[in-house]
């Protein structure tokens, strides 16, 4: 078949962790999301017309493509009504949340090209450093329902929700009112009922959730010999919109551009293809000036940020945790889990490079794709005035856009027709 002419088909999205890796807390795993092409024959290439990276399996004529890149873990993928992938993401870069990290809820395209934090990534958001997992979206009132756990590696807790359309503190609510029991695996149905796995003490069973009274209601099934989890009712599922990253601009007003017209693996010898990102205004932020790592060291305006530093995170593969002197920085804000390796986490870092920032605050650059990274804003002395504490990544040949540091793309600025100097010079400068 010709490129771009194959009918739409489905994928399997799952979380997997390679052998021998450690996350940023030296747990013996680091999960990310993968996409399995069940049809074989390199369906993704035939649908989009673009060659994407993947783990090839010639014997069964298919491929597995890693679609997220986090130094800690991304897990619990679920399909949203609009065809995105909803998942939980542990963010533990540096001294984030006092060294404890955060588990936030994210969405991404099926190919990993457009990750967006939804809820749980910020200090002021309700829930703090609690784990947020197993998120689903209800049908009628479009609530984002999830399990809120007291510890990062727990899979059980209480049920909470925020509005899917306005995921802010003002829409947060605690759904479960009975603090004596524990919940898992919420599963909303089209008729506005919801199945849950619940245990008052130790034996989990499947129940209908009593939304009015905020507790487990009618029992559906409980095998006394087993814990019962992850109910998945069989019904006619909604058919999500097909979100093709390469035509997102035409369909949804979101500019996702293929900036690199060639494969730089062959040209420059890098291990991955490249991609491009742009920030319209590095000085645009709603974060305060303060002493903490996620805050600014000083106020900045357009022209004050002179360059950005791009820092890569590499996976920890050291099996001996004692080599990381855990607690060496406990007198600092990192707390007892800090280490001599990198402040508060067990990841290694290296500098990818630097990029000049225009006097209007805009910057655009290309770099290796499929690589976890974060950026730092630098002043005229080359000192960092603001540091991103969330791991970002790009997919091969793709582009990402940013409206500013923590300003939030949902406020509309990022997707307006902005005449940024960096983007203009990128296209028209002959140097």
Short mmCIF file of C-alpha atoms in Angstrom, two decimals:
data_model
loop_
_atom_site.label_atom_id
_atom_site.label_comp_id
_atom_site.label_asym_id
_atom_site.label_seq_id
_atom_site.Cartn_x
_atom_site.Cartn_y
_atom_site.Cartn_z
CA UNK A 1 0.00 0.00 0.00
CA UNK A 2 1.05 3.59 -0.59
CA UNK A 3 2.27 5.65 2.38
CA UNK A 4 -0.62 7.29 4.20
CA UNK A 5 -3.35 5.19 2.53
CA UNK A 6 -3.90 2.37 5.04
CA UNK A 7 -7.17 2.36 6.99
CA UNK A 8 -7.10 3.24 10.66
CA UNK A 9 -6.19 0.45 13.01
CA UNK A 10 -5.67 -0.10 16.72
CA UNK A 11 -2.61 -0.36 18.92
CA UNK A 12 -1.90 -1.86 22.32
CA UNK A 13 -0.42 0.64 24.79
CA UNK A 14 1.32 -0.89 27.81
CA UNK A 15 3.84 -0.02 30.52
CA UNK A 16 7.15 -1.86 30.62
CA UNK A 17 10.48 -1.62 32.41
CA UNK A 18 13.77 -2.90 30.93
CA UNK A 19 15.98 -5.20 32.97
CA UNK A 20 18.74 -3.80 35.11
CA UNK A 21 17.56 -0.20 35.48
CA UNK A 22 16.82 1.88 38.57
CA UNK A 23 14.50 4.83 38.95
CA UNK A 24 15.42 8.08 40.69
CA UNK A 25 14.78 6.57 44.13
CA UNK A 26 16.85 3.47 43.32
CA UNK A 27 13.79 1.26 43.00
CA UNK A 28 14.62 -1.71 40.71
CA UNK A 29 12.35 -0.55 37.89
CA UNK A 30 11.67 2.44 35.66
CA UNK A 31 8.48 2.01 33.63
CA UNK A 32 7.62 3.81 30.41
CA UNK A 33 4.81 3.43 27.88
CA UNK A 34 5.19 1.37 24.72
CA UNK A 35 2.99 0.99 21.65
CA UNK A 36 2.58 -2.45 20.09
CA UNK A 37 1.56 -2.51 16.44
CA UNK A 38 -0.71 -5.57 16.46
CA UNK A 39 -1.28 -5.60 12.71
CA UNK A 40 2.36 -5.89 11.74
CA UNK A 41 3.70 -4.59 8.48
CA UNK A 42 4.84 -1.30 10.01
CA UNK A 43 1.33 0.09 10.14
CA UNK A 44 2.42 3.36 11.75
CA UNK A 45 4.68 4.15 8.82
CA UNK A 46 1.92 3.38 6.33
CA UNK A 47 -0.65 5.48 8.18
CA UNK A 48 1.49 8.58 8.69
CA UNK A 49 3.95 8.33 5.83
CA UNK A 50 6.80 8.89 8.31
CA UNK A 51 9.37 6.38 9.53
CA UNK A 52 9.34 6.27 13.34
CA UNK A 53 11.81 4.60 15.65
CA UNK A 54 10.89 1.30 17.28
CA UNK A 55 12.04 -2.12 18.41
CA UNK A 56 11.66 -4.23 15.30
CA UNK A 57 10.49 -7.85 15.36
CA UNK A 58 11.06 -9.17 11.81
CA UNK A 59 9.95 -12.71 12.72
CA UNK A 60 6.39 -11.52 13.38
CA UNK A 61 6.56 -8.48 11.10
CA UNK A 62 5.72 -5.91 13.75
CA UNK A 63 7.38 -3.37 16.00
CA UNK A 64 7.23 -2.05 19.56
CA UNK A 65 7.80 1.69 19.89
CA UNK A 66 8.67 3.37 23.21
CA UNK A 67 6.45 6.47 23.28
CA UNK A 68 7.40 8.08 26.62
CA UNK A 69 10.80 8.81 28.15
CA UNK A 70 10.97 9.35 31.89
CA UNK A 71 13.92 8.65 34.21
CA UNK A 72 11.41 7.43 36.80
CA UNK A 73 8.16 5.70 35.81
CA UNK A 74 5.12 6.28 33.59
CA UNK A 75 2.38 3.72 34.20
CA UNK A 76 -1.36 2.91 34.23
CA UNK A 77 -2.24 3.88 30.63
CA UNK A 78 -5.93 4.35 29.76
CA UNK A 79 -7.75 5.64 26.69
CA UNK A 80 -9.54 8.99 26.88
CA UNK A 81 -12.78 9.76 24.97
CA UNK A 82 -10.86 11.96 22.51
CA UNK A 83 -8.28 9.31 21.65
CA UNK A 84 -5.43 10.38 23.91
CA UNK A 85 -3.50 8.14 26.29
CA UNK A 86 -4.02 9.03 29.98
CA UNK A 87 -1.36 7.81 32.43
CA UNK A 88 0.39 8.44 35.75
CA UNK A 89 3.92 9.86 35.75
CA UNK A 90 6.39 9.94 38.65
CA UNK A 91 8.34 13.22 38.52
CA UNK A 92 11.36 13.03 40.83
CA UNK A 93 13.96 15.27 39.20
CA UNK A 94 16.28 16.87 41.75
CA UNK A 95 14.78 18.12 44.99
CA UNK A 96 11.24 18.10 43.66
CA UNK A 97 8.66 18.07 46.49
CA UNK A 98 11.33 17.98 49.18
CA UNK A 99 13.03 14.99 47.59
CA UNK A 100 9.86 12.89 47.66
CA UNK A 101 8.83 13.46 44.06
CA UNK A 102 5.31 13.74 42.68
CA UNK A 103 3.00 11.45 40.76
CA UNK A 104 1.03 13.50 38.28
CA UNK A 105 -1.63 12.65 35.72
CA UNK A 106 -0.69 13.21 32.07
CA UNK A 107 -2.09 12.69 28.61
CA UNK A 108 -0.20 12.06 25.40
CA UNK A 109 -0.86 11.20 21.78
CA UNK A 110 -0.69 7.55 20.78
CA UNK A 111 2.80 8.14 19.34
CA UNK A 112 4.17 10.10 22.31
CA UNK A 113 4.44 13.35 20.40
CA UNK A 114 2.44 15.68 22.63
CA UNK A 115 2.65 15.00 26.41
CA UNK A 116 0.63 17.40 28.62
CA UNK A 117 0.55 17.50 32.43
CA UNK A 118 -3.06 17.49 33.66
CA UNK A 119 -3.04 17.43 37.46
CA UNK A 120 -0.73 16.76 40.39
CA UNK A 121 2.46 18.35 39.11
CA UNK A 122 2.43 21.56 41.17
CA UNK A 123 3.04 22.42 44.81
CA UNK A 124 -0.26 24.17 45.37
CA UNK A 125 -2.41 21.36 43.98
CA UNK A 126 -4.43 19.34 46.49
CA UNK A 127 -2.99 15.94 47.27
CA UNK A 128 0.62 17.04 47.65
CA UNK A 129 3.14 14.26 47.21
CA UNK A 130 0.51 11.50 47.30
CA UNK A 131 0.44 8.98 44.47
CA UNK A 132 -2.22 9.42 41.79
CA UNK A 133 -2.88 6.29 39.77
CA UNK A 134 -5.42 4.24 37.78
CA UNK A 135 -7.13 7.32 36.41
CA UNK A 136 -10.27 7.09 34.27
CA UNK A 137 -12.73 9.64 32.85
CA UNK A 138 -16.43 9.42 33.65
CA UNK A 139 -18.95 9.81 30.82
CA UNK A 140 -21.71 12.17 31.96
CA UNK A 141 -19.98 14.78 34.12
CA UNK A 142 -16.50 14.14 32.64
CA UNK A 143 -14.67 13.75 35.92
CA UNK A 144 -11.08 12.56 36.07
CA UNK A 145 -11.36 9.85 38.74
CA UNK A 146 -8.20 8.39 40.27
CA UNK A 147 -6.82 6.53 43.30
CA UNK A 148 -5.09 8.88 45.75
CA UNK A 149 -2.55 6.96 47.83
CA UNK A 150 -0.54 8.16 50.83
CA UNK A 151 2.74 6.72 49.49
CA UNK A 152 4.39 6.85 46.09
CA UNK A 153 4.54 3.09 45.51
CA UNK A 154 1.05 2.23 46.76
CA UNK A 155 -1.61 1.04 44.35
CA UNK A 156 -4.48 1.42 46.82
CA UNK A 157 -6.04 4.40 48.58
CA UNK A 158 -9.07 6.67 48.45
CA UNK A 159 -10.98 7.84 45.37
CA UNK A 160 -10.60 11.47 44.30
CA UNK A 161 -11.53 13.45 41.20
CA UNK A 162 -11.06 16.72 39.35
CA UNK A 163 -12.91 17.99 36.33
CA UNK A 164 -11.46 16.70 33.06
CA UNK A 165 -12.33 20.01 31.40
CA UNK A 166 -10.99 22.20 34.25
CA UNK A 167 -8.43 20.15 36.26
CA UNK A 168 -7.82 22.70 39.02
CA UNK A 169 -8.13 22.81 42.81
CA UNK A 170 -11.59 24.36 42.60
CA UNK A 171 -12.94 21.18 40.97
CA UNK A 172 -11.14 18.73 43.28
CA UNK A 173 -13.34 16.47 45.39
CA UNK A 174 -12.84 13.43 47.60
CA UNK A 175 -15.24 10.78 46.30
CA UNK A 176 -14.79 8.11 48.98
CA UNK A 177 -15.94 9.14 52.43
CA UNK A 178 -15.31 5.93 54.37
CA UNK A 179 -11.69 6.23 55.50
CA UNK A 180 -11.65 2.69 56.91
CA UNK A 181 -11.41 0.89 53.54
CA UNK A 182 -9.10 0.97 50.52
CA UNK A 183 -9.96 1.28 46.83
CA UNK A 184 -8.42 0.20 43.55
CA UNK A 185 -9.30 0.04 39.87
CA UNK A 186 -12.16 2.53 39.35
CA UNK A 187 -14.00 1.81 36.10
CA UNK A 188 -16.75 4.27 34.99
CA UNK A 189 -19.53 3.05 32.68
CA UNK A 190 -21.59 4.99 30.13
CA UNK A 191 -24.70 4.83 32.36
CA UNK A 192 -22.81 6.87 35.03
CA UNK A 193 -22.30 3.89 37.33
CA UNK A 194 -18.78 2.97 38.43
CA UNK A 195 -17.19 -0.31 39.39
CA UNK A 196 -14.40 -0.37 41.98
CA UNK A 197 -12.21 -2.87 43.75
CA UNK A 198 -12.64 -2.38 47.51
CA UNK A 199 -11.48 -3.96 50.76
CA UNK A 200 -12.42 -2.96 54.27
CA UNK A 201 -9.56 -5.01 55.66
CA UNK A 202 -7.60 -7.38 53.42
CA UNK A 203 -9.85 -9.18 50.93
CA UNK A 204 -10.60 -7.07 47.85
CA UNK A 205 -13.86 -7.60 45.99
CA UNK A 206 -15.65 -5.92 43.08
CA UNK A 207 -18.43 -3.47 44.04
CA UNK A 208 -20.65 -0.85 42.51
CA UNK A 209 -19.53 2.49 43.93
CA UNK A 210 -22.26 4.41 45.77
CA UNK A 211 -21.57 7.92 44.45
CA UNK A 212 -24.28 9.54 46.58
CA UNK A 213 -22.93 8.24 49.89
CA UNK A 214 -19.27 8.07 48.87
CA UNK A 215 -18.61 4.41 49.63
CA UNK A 216 -18.62 0.90 48.20
CA UNK A 217 -22.18 -0.21 47.56
CA UNK A 218 -23.66 -3.40 46.13
CA UNK A 219 -21.28 -6.36 45.89
CA UNK A 220 -20.70 -7.68 42.38
CA UNK A 221 -18.14 -10.43 43.00
CA UNK A 222 -15.80 -11.49 45.79
CA UNK A 223 -13.81 -14.70 45.66
CA UNK A 224 -12.72 -15.46 49.25
CA UNK A 225 -9.56 -17.17 47.97
CA UNK A 226 -8.37 -14.26 45.87
CA UNK A 227 -8.17 -10.47 45.79
CA UNK A 228 -10.36 -9.23 42.93
CA UNK A 229 -9.06 -6.25 40.95
CA UNK A 230 -9.38 -4.43 37.63
CA UNK A 231 -13.00 -4.96 36.58
CA UNK A 232 -13.44 -4.42 32.85
CA UNK A 233 -17.11 -4.63 31.79
CA UNK A 234 -17.86 -5.72 28.25
CA UNK A 235 -19.96 -3.12 26.46
CA UNK A 236 -19.93 -1.15 23.25
CA UNK A 237 -17.01 1.22 23.73
CA UNK A 238 -16.94 4.74 22.38
CA UNK A 239 -14.96 5.16 19.20
CA UNK A 240 -12.33 7.80 19.91
CA UNK A 241 -11.31 10.40 17.42
CA UNK A 242 -8.19 9.43 15.52
CA UNK A 243 -5.48 11.90 16.48
CA UNK A 244 -2.83 11.80 13.80
CA UNK A 245 0.07 13.88 15.06
CA UNK A 246 1.12 14.84 11.59
CA UNK A 247 -2.24 16.46 10.78
CA UNK A 248 -3.04 17.84 14.22
CA UNK A 249 -2.65 21.43 13.03
CA UNK A 250 -5.39 21.03 10.43
CA UNK A 251 -7.76 19.18 12.75
CA UNK A 252 -7.33 20.82 16.11
CA UNK A 253 -5.41 24.08 15.69
CA UNK A 254 -2.32 22.65 17.38
CA UNK A 255 0.94 23.13 15.53
CA UNK A 256 2.96 19.93 15.59
CA UNK A 257 5.54 20.42 12.88
CA UNK A 258 8.07 18.06 11.35
CA UNK A 259 11.04 20.42 11.36
CA UNK A 260 13.70 17.90 10.34
CA UNK A 261 13.21 16.81 6.71
CA UNK A 262 16.00 14.20 6.91
CA UNK A 263 17.33 11.55 9.24
CA UNK A 264 20.32 12.97 11.13
CA UNK A 265 21.36 9.51 12.25
CA UNK A 266 23.04 9.14 8.88
CA UNK A 267 24.23 12.74 8.72
CA UNK A 268 25.72 13.32 12.17
CA UNK A 269 26.11 9.89 13.69
CA UNK A 270 23.82 10.43 16.68
CA UNK A 271 22.03 7.40 18.18
CA UNK A 272 18.57 8.87 17.54
CA UNK A 273 16.82 11.04 15.03
CA UNK A 274 16.35 14.67 15.97
CA UNK A 275 13.37 16.86 16.77
CA UNK A 276 12.69 20.54 17.47
CA UNK A 277 11.09 22.58 20.24
CA UNK A 278 10.23 26.28 20.54
CA UNK A 279 9.39 28.49 23.50
CA UNK A 280 7.64 31.75 22.68
CA UNK A 281 8.73 33.56 25.85
CA UNK A 282 11.20 32.15 28.39
CA UNK A 283 10.49 35.07 30.74
CA UNK A 284 6.76 34.34 30.89
CA UNK A 285 6.02 32.53 34.17
CA UNK A 286 3.67 32.56 37.13
CA UNK A 287 6.23 31.08 39.53
CA UNK A 288 7.45 33.34 42.36
CA UNK A 289 10.99 34.37 43.21
CA UNK A 290 12.26 32.26 46.09
CA UNK A 291 14.95 29.95 47.47
CA UNK A 292 13.46 26.65 46.34
CA UNK A 293 14.59 24.77 43.22
CA UNK A 294 11.27 25.12 41.40
CA UNK A 295 11.20 28.90 41.94
CA UNK A 296 13.02 31.71 40.14
CA UNK A 297 16.22 33.10 41.59
CA UNK A 298 15.20 36.59 40.41
CA UNK A 299 12.53 38.33 38.40
CA UNK A 300 13.08 38.35 34.64
CA UNK A 301 11.59 40.20 31.71
CA UNK A 302 12.05 39.84 27.97
CA UNK A 303 15.74 40.22 27.17
CA UNK A 304 16.98 39.08 30.60
CA UNK A 305 17.23 35.39 29.65
CA UNK A 306 20.21 35.13 27.33
CA UNK A 307 20.41 31.40 26.69
CA UNK A 308 19.00 28.03 27.72
CA UNK A 309 20.94 25.01 28.90
CA UNK A 310 19.53 21.62 27.88
CA UNK A 311 20.34 18.81 30.33
CA UNK A 312 19.84 15.11 29.62
CA UNK A 313 18.88 12.54 32.24
CA UNK A 314 20.31 9.03 31.90
CA UNK A 315 19.02 5.92 33.59
CA UNK A 316 20.78 4.62 36.69
CA UNK A 317 22.14 1.10 36.15
CA UNK A 318 24.25 0.82 39.32
CA UNK A 319 22.98 -2.20 41.33
CA UNK A 320 24.69 -1.17 44.56
CA UNK A 321 22.65 1.57 46.27
CA UNK A 322 25.36 2.06 48.90
CA UNK A 323 27.52 3.80 46.32
CA UNK A 324 25.08 6.72 46.42
CA UNK A 325 25.59 7.84 50.02
CA UNK A 326 21.88 8.35 50.62
CA UNK A 327 21.32 11.03 53.23
CA UNK A 328 24.51 12.96 52.50
CA UNK A 329 22.49 16.09 51.77
CA UNK A 330 19.89 15.68 54.48
CA UNK A 331 20.87 19.03 56.01
CA UNK A 332 19.67 20.68 52.78
CA UNK A 333 16.11 20.95 51.54
CA UNK A 334 16.38 17.53 49.91
CA UNK A 335 15.77 15.75 53.18
CA UNK A 336 16.78 12.25 54.25
CA UNK A 337 16.46 10.74 50.76
CA UNK A 338 19.06 13.05 49.25
CA UNK A 339 22.28 11.66 47.83
CA UNK A 340 25.75 12.78 46.92
CA UNK A 341 25.06 11.84 43.31
CA UNK A 342 22.61 14.51 42.23
CA UNK A 343 21.01 16.23 45.17
CA UNK A 344 18.03 14.03 45.85
CA UNK A 345 17.80 11.41 43.15
CA UNK A 346 19.69 8.49 41.67
CA UNK A 347 19.87 9.64 38.08
CA UNK A 348 22.92 10.77 36.11
CA UNK A 349 22.92 13.97 34.07
CA UNK A 350 24.91 15.42 31.20
CA UNK A 351 24.62 18.57 29.14
CA UNK A 352 23.17 18.22 25.66
CA UNK A 353 23.99 21.81 24.72
CA UNK A 354 23.07 25.49 24.82
CA UNK A 355 20.88 27.71 22.64
CA UNK A 356 20.77 31.48 22.24
CA UNK A 357 17.57 33.26 23.34
CA UNK A 358 16.25 36.19 21.29
CA UNK A 359 15.62 39.57 22.93
CA UNK A 360 11.86 38.93 22.84
CA UNK A 361 12.41 35.87 25.04
CA UNK A 362 11.82 33.28 22.32
CA UNK A 363 14.07 30.32 21.58
CA UNK A 364 13.99 27.42 19.14
CA UNK A 365 16.42 24.54 18.81
CA UNK A 366 16.84 21.00 17.55
CA UNK A 367 18.23 18.14 19.62
CA UNK A 368 18.24 14.37 19.91
CA UNK A 369 14.82 12.78 20.18
CA UNK A 370 13.75 9.94 22.48
CA UNK A 371 15.87 11.46 25.24
CA UNK A 372 14.64 12.69 28.66
CA UNK A 373 15.75 16.26 29.27
CA UNK A 374 14.99 19.49 31.09
CA UNK A 375 16.02 23.10 30.44
CA UNK A 376 17.46 25.93 32.49
CA UNK A 377 17.10 29.65 31.76
CA UNK A 378 20.47 31.44 31.96
CA UNK A 379 21.22 35.12 32.59
CA UNK A 380 24.03 37.26 31.17
CA UNK A 381 26.57 35.57 33.48
CA UNK A 382 25.53 32.09 32.45
CA UNK A 383 23.85 31.47 35.81
CA UNK A 384 20.58 29.55 36.00
CA UNK A 385 17.67 31.81 36.97
CA UNK A 386 15.01 29.11 36.55
CA UNK A 387 15.15 25.32 36.24
CA UNK A 388 12.47 22.99 34.94
CA UNK A 389 11.92 20.04 37.28
CA UNK A 390 9.80 17.88 34.98
CA UNK A 391 11.39 15.53 32.47
CA UNK A 392 10.46 16.34 28.88
CA UNK A 393 11.10 14.40 25.68
CA UNK A 394 10.67 14.70 21.92
CA UNK A 395 9.80 12.04 19.36
CA UNK A 396 11.82 11.70 16.15
CA UNK A 397 11.06 14.38 13.52
CA UNK A 398 8.45 16.04 15.74
CA UNK A 399 8.16 19.51 17.23
CA UNK A 400 6.89 20.79 20.58
CA UNK A 401 5.79 24.28 21.54
CA UNK A 402 5.81 26.03 24.90
CA UNK A 403 4.20 29.29 25.96
CA UNK A 404 6.54 29.93 28.89
CA UNK A 405 7.76 28.36 32.10
CA UNK A 406 4.72 26.99 33.97
CA UNK A 407 2.41 29.49 32.30
CA UNK A 408 0.31 26.69 30.88
CA UNK A 409 -0.70 26.03 27.29
CA UNK A 410 -4.37 25.86 28.31
CA UNK A 411 -4.32 29.64 28.63
CA UNK A 412 -4.19 29.89 24.87
CA UNK A 413 -0.96 31.81 24.39
CA UNK A 414 1.07 28.91 23.05
CA UNK A 415 -1.21 28.19 20.12
CA UNK A 416 -1.83 31.72 18.91
CA UNK A 417 -0.19 33.03 15.77
CA UNK A 418 2.78 34.60 17.53
CA UNK A 419 5.52 36.36 15.58
CA UNK A 420 8.45 35.14 17.68
CA UNK A 421 11.91 36.19 16.48
CA UNK A 422 13.34 32.75 17.14
CA UNK A 423 10.85 31.04 14.83
CA UNK A 424 11.25 33.71 12.13
CA UNK A 425 15.04 33.44 12.19
CA UNK A 426 14.82 29.66 12.23
CA UNK A 427 13.07 29.62 8.87
CA UNK A 428 14.62 32.61 7.10
CA UNK A 429 18.18 33.08 8.45
CA UNK A 430 20.78 31.87 5.95
CA UNK A 431 23.60 31.59 8.49
#
